[in-house]
């Protein structure tokens, strides 16, 4: 594996959330159920009584349910449906951490998106000529949104702020700063 491939893999593992916990829990449940069925089958084969319940008796009861068994079966079915929905959501949901990769020659660099947002906020405040408390920013992937509240009587050019944020984020490398949206409030605040 080349160094470039290794760095790309490390960056991806740092940015995306692992799903190994959900997988481990699911596998443990499957192994426990399989162990129970296997244990009950071995106990029946050697002529011993069931440990919890005989699988054949459970199957026969399921085919001819009474009121108590129906209630238990409904509860178990509801739990299994909820567990299934959780596992489907975990499988489909993107597992992104609030981090972003930066292209550098000397290695894989991963930066928290709050740092990107803070950098954008600082650049916007300097370009708009307002205190940093009058700006806010959020970053997600390569998209950055900046919100500026101008000082009363001092206009703010949205394009100048947008260019300043793009330039500052562009220095980080990669696609940072390629998608910047700046919103300037119509009403300002007192200095």
Short mmCIF file of C-alpha atoms in Angstrom, two decimals:
data_model
loop_
_atom_site.label_atom_id
_atom_site.label_comp_id
_atom_site.label_asym_id
_atom_site.label_seq_id
_atom_site.Cartn_x
_atom_site.Cartn_y
_atom_site.Cartn_z
CA UNK A 1 0.00 0.00 0.00
CA UNK A 2 1.44 3.36 -1.02
CA UNK A 3 1.79 6.27 1.38
CA UNK A 4 -0.84 8.23 -0.51
CA UNK A 5 -3.36 5.39 -0.20
CA UNK A 6 -2.55 5.00 3.49
CA UNK A 7 -3.06 8.72 4.15
CA UNK A 8 -6.35 8.69 2.26
CA UNK A 9 -7.51 5.70 4.29
CA UNK A 10 -6.47 7.30 7.60
CA UNK A 11 -8.25 10.54 6.69
CA UNK A 12 -11.43 8.63 5.81
CA UNK A 13 -11.35 6.61 9.04
CA UNK A 14 -10.93 9.83 11.05
CA UNK A 15 -13.82 11.58 9.33
CA UNK A 16 -16.37 8.73 9.29
CA UNK A 17 -17.91 7.12 12.36
CA UNK A 18 -17.38 3.43 12.97
CA UNK A 19 -20.39 1.13 12.98
CA UNK A 20 -18.56 -1.67 14.76
CA UNK A 21 -20.46 -1.25 18.05
CA UNK A 22 -23.85 -1.89 16.43
CA UNK A 23 -22.38 -4.81 14.51
CA UNK A 24 -20.83 -6.30 17.66
CA UNK A 25 -24.10 -6.03 19.62
CA UNK A 26 -26.04 -7.66 16.78
CA UNK A 27 -23.54 -10.49 16.48
CA UNK A 28 -23.58 -11.09 20.25
CA UNK A 29 -27.39 -11.40 20.19
CA UNK A 30 -27.26 -13.81 17.23
CA UNK A 31 -24.54 -15.90 18.92
CA UNK A 32 -26.51 -16.06 22.20
CA UNK A 33 -29.69 -17.21 20.42
CA UNK A 34 -27.73 -19.80 18.42
CA UNK A 35 -25.97 -21.01 21.60
CA UNK A 36 -29.33 -21.35 23.38
CA UNK A 37 -30.82 -23.38 20.52
CA UNK A 38 -27.69 -25.54 20.33
CA UNK A 39 -27.64 -26.13 24.09
CA UNK A 40 -31.31 -27.08 24.16
CA UNK A 41 -30.81 -29.45 21.21
CA UNK A 42 -27.85 -31.17 22.92
CA UNK A 43 -29.77 -31.46 26.22
CA UNK A 44 -32.74 -33.04 24.41
CA UNK A 45 -30.41 -35.43 22.51
CA UNK A 46 -28.86 -36.74 25.75
CA UNK A 47 -32.24 -37.02 27.45
CA UNK A 48 -31.93 -34.11 29.88
CA UNK A 49 -34.61 -31.55 30.67
CA UNK A 50 -34.54 -28.16 28.93
CA UNK A 51 -32.36 -25.38 30.32
CA UNK A 52 -34.83 -22.58 29.55
CA UNK A 53 -37.45 -24.01 27.19
CA UNK A 54 -37.48 -26.84 24.70
CA UNK A 55 -37.31 -25.38 21.16
CA UNK A 56 -39.90 -27.92 19.95
CA UNK A 57 -42.30 -26.95 22.75
CA UNK A 58 -41.80 -23.28 21.87
CA UNK A 59 -42.55 -24.02 18.21
CA UNK A 60 -45.65 -26.08 19.11
CA UNK A 61 -46.90 -23.33 21.44
CA UNK A 62 -46.35 -20.75 18.70
CA UNK A 63 -48.50 -22.78 16.33
CA UNK A 64 -51.32 -23.14 18.90
CA UNK A 65 -51.07 -19.95 20.96
CA UNK A 66 -53.04 -19.15 24.06
CA UNK A 67 -53.71 -15.63 25.39
CA UNK A 68 -50.54 -15.42 27.53
CA UNK A 69 -48.29 -16.65 24.73
CA UNK A 70 -49.86 -14.21 22.27
CA UNK A 71 -49.08 -11.28 24.56
CA UNK A 72 -45.48 -12.43 25.03
CA UNK A 73 -45.11 -12.95 21.27
CA UNK A 74 -46.45 -9.44 20.57
CA UNK A 75 -43.97 -7.89 23.02
CA UNK A 76 -41.06 -9.84 21.52
CA UNK A 77 -42.19 -8.87 18.00
CA UNK A 78 -42.38 -5.19 18.97
CA UNK A 79 -38.86 -5.30 20.45
CA UNK A 80 -37.52 -7.02 17.32
CA UNK A 81 -39.20 -4.44 15.06
CA UNK A 82 -37.68 -1.57 17.06
CA UNK A 83 -34.26 -3.25 17.00
CA UNK A 84 -34.59 -3.79 13.24
CA UNK A 85 -35.50 -0.13 12.65
CA UNK A 86 -32.51 1.01 14.72
CA UNK A 87 -30.16 -1.26 12.75
CA UNK A 88 -31.58 -0.08 9.41
CA UNK A 89 -31.14 3.57 10.43
CA UNK A 90 -27.55 2.88 11.54
CA UNK A 91 -26.83 1.16 8.23
CA UNK A 92 -28.30 3.92 6.04
CA UNK A 93 -27.40 7.01 8.05
CA UNK A 94 -24.11 8.60 7.02
CA UNK A 95 -21.55 8.09 9.70
CA UNK A 96 -19.76 11.42 9.35
CA UNK A 97 -17.97 13.00 12.25
CA UNK A 98 -17.84 16.81 12.43
CA UNK A 99 -14.39 16.75 10.85
CA UNK A 100 -12.90 17.51 7.48
CA UNK A 101 -9.72 16.46 5.71
CA UNK A 102 -7.09 18.91 4.52
CA UNK A 103 -4.73 18.13 1.67
CA UNK A 104 -1.09 18.45 2.74
CA UNK A 105 2.12 17.08 1.26
CA UNK A 106 3.53 15.90 4.57
CA UNK A 107 0.67 13.69 5.73
CA UNK A 108 -3.00 13.27 6.45
CA UNK A 109 -4.49 16.24 8.30
CA UNK A 110 -7.96 16.19 9.81
CA UNK A 111 -9.51 19.35 11.24
CA UNK A 112 -12.65 19.84 13.30
CA UNK A 113 -15.38 21.73 11.43
CA UNK A 114 -15.74 24.13 14.37
CA UNK A 115 -12.24 25.36 13.58
CA UNK A 116 -13.25 25.89 9.94
CA UNK A 117 -16.35 27.79 11.09
CA UNK A 118 -14.28 29.90 13.49
CA UNK A 119 -11.81 30.71 10.71
CA UNK A 120 -14.68 31.74 8.42
CA UNK A 121 -16.23 33.83 11.19
CA UNK A 122 -12.95 35.65 11.82
CA UNK A 123 -12.38 36.35 8.10
CA UNK A 124 -15.96 37.62 7.73
CA UNK A 125 -15.65 39.94 10.73
CA UNK A 126 -12.40 41.44 9.41
CA UNK A 127 -13.79 41.89 5.87
CA UNK A 128 -17.07 43.41 7.11
CA UNK A 129 -15.39 45.68 9.66
CA UNK A 130 -17.59 44.41 12.49
CA UNK A 131 -16.74 42.80 15.82
CA UNK A 132 -16.48 39.01 15.70
CA UNK A 133 -19.52 38.79 17.98
CA UNK A 134 -21.61 40.20 15.09
CA UNK A 135 -20.77 37.24 12.89
CA UNK A 136 -21.56 33.56 13.08
CA UNK A 137 -20.54 30.69 10.83
CA UNK A 138 -21.14 27.00 10.39
CA UNK A 139 -19.20 24.52 8.28
CA UNK A 140 -20.23 21.11 7.07
CA UNK A 141 -18.03 19.26 4.62
CA UNK A 142 -17.02 21.80 1.99
CA UNK A 143 -20.04 24.05 2.57
CA UNK A 144 -19.72 27.10 4.80
CA UNK A 145 -22.49 29.48 5.83
CA UNK A 146 -21.71 32.88 7.33
CA UNK A 147 -24.17 35.28 8.95
CA UNK A 148 -23.18 38.95 9.42
CA UNK A 149 -24.99 41.59 11.48
CA UNK A 150 -23.61 45.01 10.40
CA UNK A 151 -23.12 48.02 12.63
CA UNK A 152 -25.85 50.66 12.22
CA UNK A 153 -25.13 53.05 9.39
CA UNK A 154 -22.17 51.08 8.01
CA UNK A 155 -23.04 49.01 4.93
CA UNK A 156 -21.48 45.59 4.41
CA UNK A 157 -20.72 44.30 0.93
CA UNK A 158 -21.73 40.64 0.85
CA UNK A 159 -19.43 39.85 -2.08
CA UNK A 160 -16.36 41.27 -0.32
CA UNK A 161 -17.11 39.17 2.77
CA UNK A 162 -17.71 36.08 0.64
CA UNK A 163 -14.42 36.56 -1.21
CA UNK A 164 -12.51 37.07 2.06
CA UNK A 165 -13.96 33.87 3.54
CA UNK A 166 -13.23 31.92 0.35
CA UNK A 167 -9.63 33.18 0.29
CA UNK A 168 -9.02 32.34 3.97
CA UNK A 169 -10.54 28.86 3.73
CA UNK A 170 -8.87 28.26 0.36
CA UNK A 171 -5.46 28.59 2.04
CA UNK A 172 -6.25 25.44 4.00
CA UNK A 173 -6.21 23.39 0.82
CA UNK A 174 -8.67 21.07 -0.79
CA UNK A 175 -12.17 22.27 -1.56
CA UNK A 176 -12.60 24.38 1.56
CA UNK A 177 -14.01 27.76 0.66
CA UNK A 178 -15.41 26.52 -2.65
CA UNK A 179 -19.01 26.78 -1.42
CA UNK A 180 -19.53 29.80 0.81
CA UNK A 181 -22.91 31.43 1.48
CA UNK A 182 -22.94 34.82 3.19
CA UNK A 183 -26.09 36.36 4.64
CA UNK A 184 -26.06 40.02 5.73
CA UNK A 185 -28.84 41.21 8.04
CA UNK A 186 -30.86 44.22 6.88
CA UNK A 187 -30.94 45.77 10.35
CA UNK A 188 -27.69 46.55 12.12
CA UNK A 189 -26.72 46.85 15.75
CA UNK A 190 -25.29 49.77 17.68
CA UNK A 191 -21.54 49.88 18.05
#
